[in-house]
mmCIF file of C-alpha atoms and ligand atoms in Angstrom:
data_model
loop_
_atom_site.group_PDB
_atom_site.id
_atom_site.type_symbol
_atom_site.label_atom_id
_atom_site.label_comp_id
_atom_site.label_asym_id
_atom_site.label_seq_id
_atom_site.Cartn_x
_atom_site.Cartn_y
_atom_site.Cartn_z
ATOM 1 C CA UNK A 1 57.330 190.201 61.908
ATOM 2 C CA UNK A 2 54.318 189.144 63.905
ATOM 3 C CA UNK A 3 54.688 186.627 66.685
ATOM 4 C CA UNK A 4 50.983 185.940 66.410
ATOM 5 C CA UNK A 5 50.679 183.445 63.571
ATOM 6 C CA UNK A 6 47.376 181.609 63.799
ATOM 7 C CA UNK A 7 49.229 178.328 63.272
ATOM 8 C CA UNK A 8 52.981 177.614 63.471
ATOM 9 C CA UNK A 9 54.709 179.268 60.477
ATOM 10 C CA UNK A 10 56.222 176.840 57.965
ATOM 11 C CA UNK A 11 60.027 176.635 57.830
ATOM 12 C CA UNK A 12 61.967 178.510 55.106
ATOM 13 C CA UNK A 13 63.118 176.007 52.450
ATOM 14 C CA UNK A 14 66.874 176.187 52.210
ATOM 15 C CA UNK A 15 69.775 174.801 50.150
ATOM 16 C CA UNK A 16 72.952 174.068 52.085
ATOM 17 C CA UNK A 17 75.903 176.034 50.718
ATOM 18 C CA UNK A 18 78.850 173.791 49.859
ATOM 19 C CA UNK A 19 81.818 174.041 52.263
ATOM 20 C CA UNK A 20 79.927 176.462 54.489
ATOM 21 C CA UNK A 21 77.541 176.570 57.439
ATOM 22 C CA UNK A 22 75.314 178.899 55.426
ATOM 23 C CA UNK A 23 72.069 177.956 53.845
ATOM 24 C CA UNK A 24 70.574 179.580 50.711
ATOM 25 C CA UNK A 25 66.932 180.477 51.506
ATOM 26 C CA UNK A 26 64.579 179.628 48.656
ATOM 27 C CA UNK A 27 61.716 181.897 47.607
ATOM 28 C CA UNK A 28 60.250 180.495 44.353
ATOM 29 C CA UNK A 29 61.280 177.800 41.871
ATOM 30 C CA UNK A 30 60.858 178.677 38.207
ATOM 31 C CA UNK A 31 61.501 176.102 35.475
ATOM 32 C CA UNK A 32 62.232 176.560 31.773
ATOM 33 C CA UNK A 33 60.584 174.134 29.335
ATOM 34 C CA UNK A 34 62.366 172.566 26.333
ATOM 35 C CA UNK A 35 65.681 174.364 26.532
ATOM 36 C CA UNK A 36 67.843 171.757 24.780
ATOM 37 C CA UNK A 37 67.020 171.052 21.136
ATOM 38 C CA UNK A 38 67.555 167.278 21.378
ATOM 39 C CA UNK A 39 65.099 167.055 24.301
ATOM 40 C CA UNK A 40 62.515 169.162 22.425
ATOM 41 C CA UNK A 41 62.795 166.691 19.542
ATOM 42 C CA UNK A 42 62.442 163.616 21.796
ATOM 43 C CA UNK A 43 59.252 165.151 23.246
ATOM 44 C CA UNK A 44 57.867 165.672 19.743
ATOM 45 C CA UNK A 45 58.378 169.421 19.451
ATOM 46 C CA UNK A 46 60.103 171.839 17.103
ATOM 47 C CA UNK A 47 63.719 172.351 18.235
ATOM 48 C CA UNK A 48 63.848 175.855 16.764
ATOM 49 C CA UNK A 49 64.191 178.841 18.979
ATOM 50 C CA UNK A 50 60.604 179.462 19.996
ATOM 51 C CA UNK A 51 59.965 181.881 22.852
ATOM 52 C CA UNK A 52 60.825 180.060 26.074
ATOM 53 C CA UNK A 53 58.004 179.099 28.391
ATOM 54 C CA UNK A 54 58.017 178.668 32.124
ATOM 55 C CA UNK A 55 56.281 176.753 34.874
ATOM 56 C CA UNK A 56 56.852 176.574 38.608
ATOM 57 C CA UNK A 57 57.496 174.128 41.362
ATOM 58 C CA UNK A 58 57.004 174.911 45.034
ATOM 59 C CA UNK A 59 59.953 175.826 47.236
ATOM 60 C CA UNK A 60 58.964 173.111 49.700
ATOM 61 C CA UNK A 61 59.209 170.484 46.925
ATOM 62 C CA UNK A 62 63.007 170.596 47.384
ATOM 63 C CA UNK A 63 64.934 167.534 48.557
ATOM 64 C CA UNK A 64 68.365 168.459 49.912
ATOM 65 C CA UNK A 65 71.468 166.686 51.292
ATOM 66 C CA UNK A 66 71.276 163.782 48.801
ATOM 67 C CA UNK A 67 67.938 162.843 50.324
ATOM 68 C CA UNK A 68 65.675 160.103 49.014
ATOM 69 C CA UNK A 69 62.983 160.634 46.383
ATOM 70 C CA UNK A 70 59.839 158.811 47.489
ATOM 71 C CA UNK A 71 57.996 157.439 44.450
ATOM 72 C CA UNK A 72 54.941 159.716 44.255
ATOM 73 C CA UNK A 73 51.283 158.789 44.366
ATOM 74 C CA UNK A 74 48.989 158.614 41.350
ATOM 75 C CA UNK A 75 51.601 157.988 38.668
ATOM 76 C CA UNK A 76 52.961 154.993 36.793
ATOM 77 C CA UNK A 77 55.514 156.978 34.777
ATOM 78 C CA UNK A 78 57.856 159.250 36.737
ATOM 79 C CA UNK A 79 60.754 160.720 34.746
ATOM 80 C CA UNK A 80 64.111 162.216 35.676
ATOM 81 C CA UNK A 81 65.233 165.535 34.146
ATOM 82 C CA UNK A 82 68.683 166.763 35.185
ATOM 83 C CA UNK A 83 69.036 170.554 35.091
ATOM 84 C CA UNK A 84 71.411 173.379 35.943
ATOM 85 C CA UNK A 85 69.819 175.507 38.673
ATOM 86 C CA UNK A 86 70.401 179.261 38.930
ATOM 87 C CA UNK A 87 70.200 180.753 42.444
ATOM 88 C CA UNK A 88 69.250 184.442 42.359
ATOM 89 C CA UNK A 89 70.944 186.744 44.836
ATOM 90 C CA UNK A 90 69.185 189.919 43.715
ATOM 91 C CA UNK A 91 65.753 190.361 42.252
ATOM 92 C CA UNK A 92 64.211 192.855 39.897
ATOM 93 C CA UNK A 93 61.998 193.351 36.881
ATOM 94 C CA UNK A 94 63.097 193.845 33.269
ATOM 95 C CA UNK A 95 66.684 192.931 34.075
ATOM 96 C CA UNK A 96 68.929 193.602 31.063
ATOM 97 C CA UNK A 97 71.000 190.841 29.505
ATOM 98 C CA UNK A 98 74.117 192.830 30.158
ATOM 99 C CA UNK A 99 73.329 193.100 33.855
ATOM 100 C CA UNK A 100 71.692 189.688 34.356
ATOM 101 C CA UNK A 101 74.659 187.760 35.732
ATOM 102 C CA UNK A 102 75.170 190.420 38.419
ATOM 103 C CA UNK A 103 71.858 189.242 39.914
ATOM 104 C CA UNK A 104 73.002 185.628 40.195
ATOM 105 C CA UNK A 105 74.296 184.422 43.560
ATOM 106 C CA UNK A 106 75.290 180.940 42.452
ATOM 107 C CA UNK A 107 74.332 177.589 41.007
ATOM 108 C CA UNK A 108 73.317 174.033 41.867
ATOM 109 C CA UNK A 109 72.483 170.704 40.241
ATOM 110 C CA UNK A 110 68.794 169.848 40.238
ATOM 111 C CA UNK A 111 66.336 167.191 39.146
ATOM 112 C CA UNK A 112 62.992 168.253 37.706
ATOM 113 C CA UNK A 113 61.162 165.052 38.631
ATOM 114 C CA UNK A 114 58.038 164.727 36.518
ATOM 115 C CA UNK A 115 54.899 162.602 36.665
ATOM 116 C CA UNK A 116 55.033 162.302 32.869
ATOM 117 C CA UNK A 117 51.760 160.422 32.510
ATOM 118 C CA UNK A 118 49.864 163.138 34.387
ATOM 119 C CA UNK A 119 51.734 165.935 32.585
ATOM 120 C CA UNK A 120 50.875 164.358 29.214
ATOM 121 C CA UNK A 121 47.171 164.169 30.111
ATOM 122 C CA UNK A 122 47.214 167.818 31.160
ATOM 123 C CA UNK A 123 49.022 168.857 27.957
ATOM 124 C CA UNK A 124 46.434 167.058 25.837
ATOM 125 C CA UNK A 125 43.589 168.667 27.726
ATOM 126 C CA UNK A 126 45.189 172.135 27.695
ATOM 127 C CA UNK A 127 45.239 172.149 31.498
ATOM 128 C CA UNK A 128 47.923 173.380 33.932
ATOM 129 C CA UNK A 129 50.958 171.218 34.667
ATOM 130 C CA UNK A 130 51.133 171.366 38.463
ATOM 131 C CA UNK A 131 50.042 167.785 39.064
ATOM 132 C CA UNK A 132 52.825 166.615 36.764
ATOM 133 C CA UNK A 133 55.547 168.927 37.999
ATOM 134 C CA UNK A 134 54.921 170.491 41.407
ATOM 135 C CA UNK A 135 54.335 167.555 43.727
ATOM 136 C CA UNK A 136 56.090 166.738 46.994
ATOM 137 C CA UNK A 137 59.814 165.913 46.692
ATOM 138 C CA UNK A 138 59.745 166.758 42.958
ATOM 139 C CA UNK A 139 62.854 168.981 43.156
ATOM 140 C CA UNK A 140 65.948 167.184 44.491
ATOM 141 C CA UNK A 141 68.769 169.720 44.532
ATOM 142 C CA UNK A 142 72.485 169.646 45.351
ATOM 143 C CA UNK A 143 74.266 172.015 47.677
ATOM 144 C CA UNK A 144 74.465 175.518 46.237
ATOM 145 C CA UNK A 145 77.807 176.966 45.147
ATOM 146 C CA UNK A 146 78.490 180.682 44.826
ATOM 147 C CA UNK A 147 79.415 182.200 41.476
ATOM 148 C CA UNK A 148 82.214 183.942 43.342
ATOM 149 C CA UNK A 149 83.771 180.467 43.601
ATOM 150 C CA UNK A 150 82.908 178.790 40.281
ATOM 151 C CA UNK A 151 82.059 181.669 37.927
ATOM 152 C CA UNK A 152 79.075 181.516 35.585
ATOM 153 C CA UNK A 153 79.021 178.167 33.746
ATOM 154 C CA UNK A 154 78.267 178.357 30.017
ATOM 155 C CA UNK A 155 79.771 175.043 28.977
ATOM 156 C CA UNK A 156 80.566 171.705 30.576
ATOM 157 C CA UNK A 157 79.068 168.221 30.816
ATOM 158 C CA UNK A 158 75.643 167.692 32.321
ATOM 159 C CA UNK A 159 75.091 164.010 33.037
ATOM 160 C CA UNK A 160 72.653 161.715 34.791
ATOM 161 C CA UNK A 161 73.389 158.083 35.544
ATOM 162 C CA UNK A 162 70.773 155.590 36.680
ATOM 163 C CA UNK A 163 72.201 152.552 38.488
ATOM 164 C CA UNK A 164 75.620 153.341 37.024
ATOM 165 C CA UNK A 165 74.425 153.660 33.419
ATOM 166 C CA UNK A 166 74.497 157.018 31.605
ATOM 167 C CA UNK A 167 70.947 158.041 30.704
ATOM 168 C CA UNK A 168 71.273 161.754 30.022
ATOM 169 C CA UNK A 169 74.397 163.390 28.666
ATOM 170 C CA UNK A 170 74.637 166.876 27.258
ATOM 171 C CA UNK A 171 76.610 170.052 27.487
ATOM 172 C CA UNK A 172 75.565 173.350 29.022
ATOM 173 C CA UNK A 173 76.581 175.024 25.760
ATOM 174 C CA UNK A 174 73.588 173.279 24.119
ATOM 175 C CA UNK A 175 71.104 175.399 26.048
ATOM 176 C CA UNK A 176 68.852 177.175 23.525
ATOM 177 C CA UNK A 177 68.257 180.106 25.888
ATOM 178 C CA UNK A 178 71.371 181.095 27.829
ATOM 179 C CA UNK A 179 71.414 182.121 31.470
ATOM 180 C CA UNK A 180 71.293 185.928 30.880
ATOM 181 C CA UNK A 181 68.473 185.558 28.338
ATOM 182 C CA UNK A 182 66.427 183.398 30.695
ATOM 183 C CA UNK A 183 66.777 185.983 33.468
ATOM 184 C CA UNK A 184 65.863 188.833 31.117
ATOM 185 C CA UNK A 185 62.746 187.128 29.775
ATOM 186 C CA UNK A 186 61.597 185.742 33.145
ATOM 187 C CA UNK A 187 62.065 189.114 34.850
ATOM 188 C CA UNK A 188 59.787 190.635 32.212
ATOM 189 C CA UNK A 189 57.043 188.270 33.333
ATOM 190 C CA UNK A 190 57.610 188.180 37.105
ATOM 191 C CA UNK A 191 59.353 190.294 39.687
ATOM 192 C CA UNK A 192 62.314 188.116 40.568
ATOM 193 C CA UNK A 193 63.304 188.046 44.227
ATOM 194 C CA UNK A 194 66.452 187.101 46.109
ATOM 195 C CA UNK A 195 66.179 183.389 46.800
ATOM 196 C CA UNK A 196 64.471 182.487 43.539
ATOM 197 C CA UNK A 197 65.758 179.339 41.834
ATOM 198 C CA UNK A 198 65.537 178.830 38.082
ATOM 199 C CA UNK A 199 65.780 175.304 36.656
ATOM 200 C CA UNK A 200 67.137 175.784 33.149
ATOM 201 C CA UNK A 201 65.876 172.740 31.231
ATOM 202 C CA UNK A 202 67.134 169.252 30.507
ATOM 203 C CA UNK A 203 69.097 167.538 27.712
ATOM 204 C CA UNK A 204 67.789 164.456 25.896
ATOM 205 C CA UNK A 205 67.512 161.044 27.497
ATOM 206 C CA UNK A 206 64.700 161.551 29.997
ATOM 207 C CA UNK A 207 63.144 158.307 31.150
ATOM 208 C CA UNK A 208 61.282 156.445 33.834
ATOM 209 C CA UNK A 209 62.589 155.738 37.317
ATOM 210 C CA UNK A 210 61.645 152.862 39.622
ATOM 211 C CA UNK A 211 61.825 152.239 43.345
ATOM 212 C CA UNK A 212 65.361 151.238 44.282
ATOM 213 C CA UNK A 213 67.022 153.202 41.461
ATOM 214 C CA UNK A 214 70.099 155.268 42.282
ATOM 215 C CA UNK A 215 70.280 158.547 40.364
ATOM 216 C CA UNK A 216 73.704 160.196 40.095
ATOM 217 C CA UNK A 217 73.556 163.782 38.859
ATOM 218 C CA UNK A 218 76.661 165.655 37.769
ATOM 219 C CA UNK A 219 77.372 169.020 36.197
ATOM 220 C CA UNK A 220 80.981 169.805 35.392
ATOM 221 C CA UNK A 221 82.251 172.701 37.450
ATOM 222 C CA UNK A 222 79.042 172.957 39.489
ATOM 223 C CA UNK A 223 78.553 169.859 41.580
ATOM 224 C CA UNK A 224 76.929 166.505 42.006
ATOM 225 C CA UNK A 225 74.150 164.767 43.868
ATOM 226 C CA UNK A 226 72.914 161.262 44.515
ATOM 227 C CA UNK A 227 69.236 160.463 44.863
ATOM 228 C CA UNK A 228 67.699 157.114 45.772
ATOM 229 C CA UNK A 229 64.173 156.381 44.565
ATOM 230 C CA UNK A 230 62.356 154.771 47.503
HETATM 231 MN MN1 MN B 1 62.474 170.230 33.137
#
């Protein structure tokens, strides 16, 4: 590694590991679109099993340690989307379904915060989604937990409360594309690397947030997180 960077090198984005001094270094953040049928319906789409599609956030969009979510610029409609996050321990291409879970290091609870108004404009115009999805602080994430501790979750409640009221409630077993399938398909499109995160989609009930709101994210068997909109 060179010690001659032209400017100071940016820090490595990192998720604290629960009950540990370790930190999980983050490479890329991939996101799956419309992976719960009831959310596909609420967004006006066919809930049938169409080929999954993906978009990305930036690793430095993460907010860790129950940090605040600053209401972003240029939007009047920012939505919460609670999601199970996969943390990849090993990379690869064309990873088989059978072998997929062996590449997973662990899991976390994440929020795919979305400037819905900007995303909707981009959808209509057939343009890329970055301005709706990949802005600063758009990926609050809980501490990471190793699969060696919790296993590989395939069922369990996924729930988001806003100011104490349940807004999103689903079950991981409602995911249209399961964790091994997501890894198989994504690794056919990209070379996955250790440190990649995959946000696996959100159940129904997405909605707007406002400054002062307290978001409480919970996934049974995985973890929880609180996020204040400031
Ligand atoms: Mn999402």
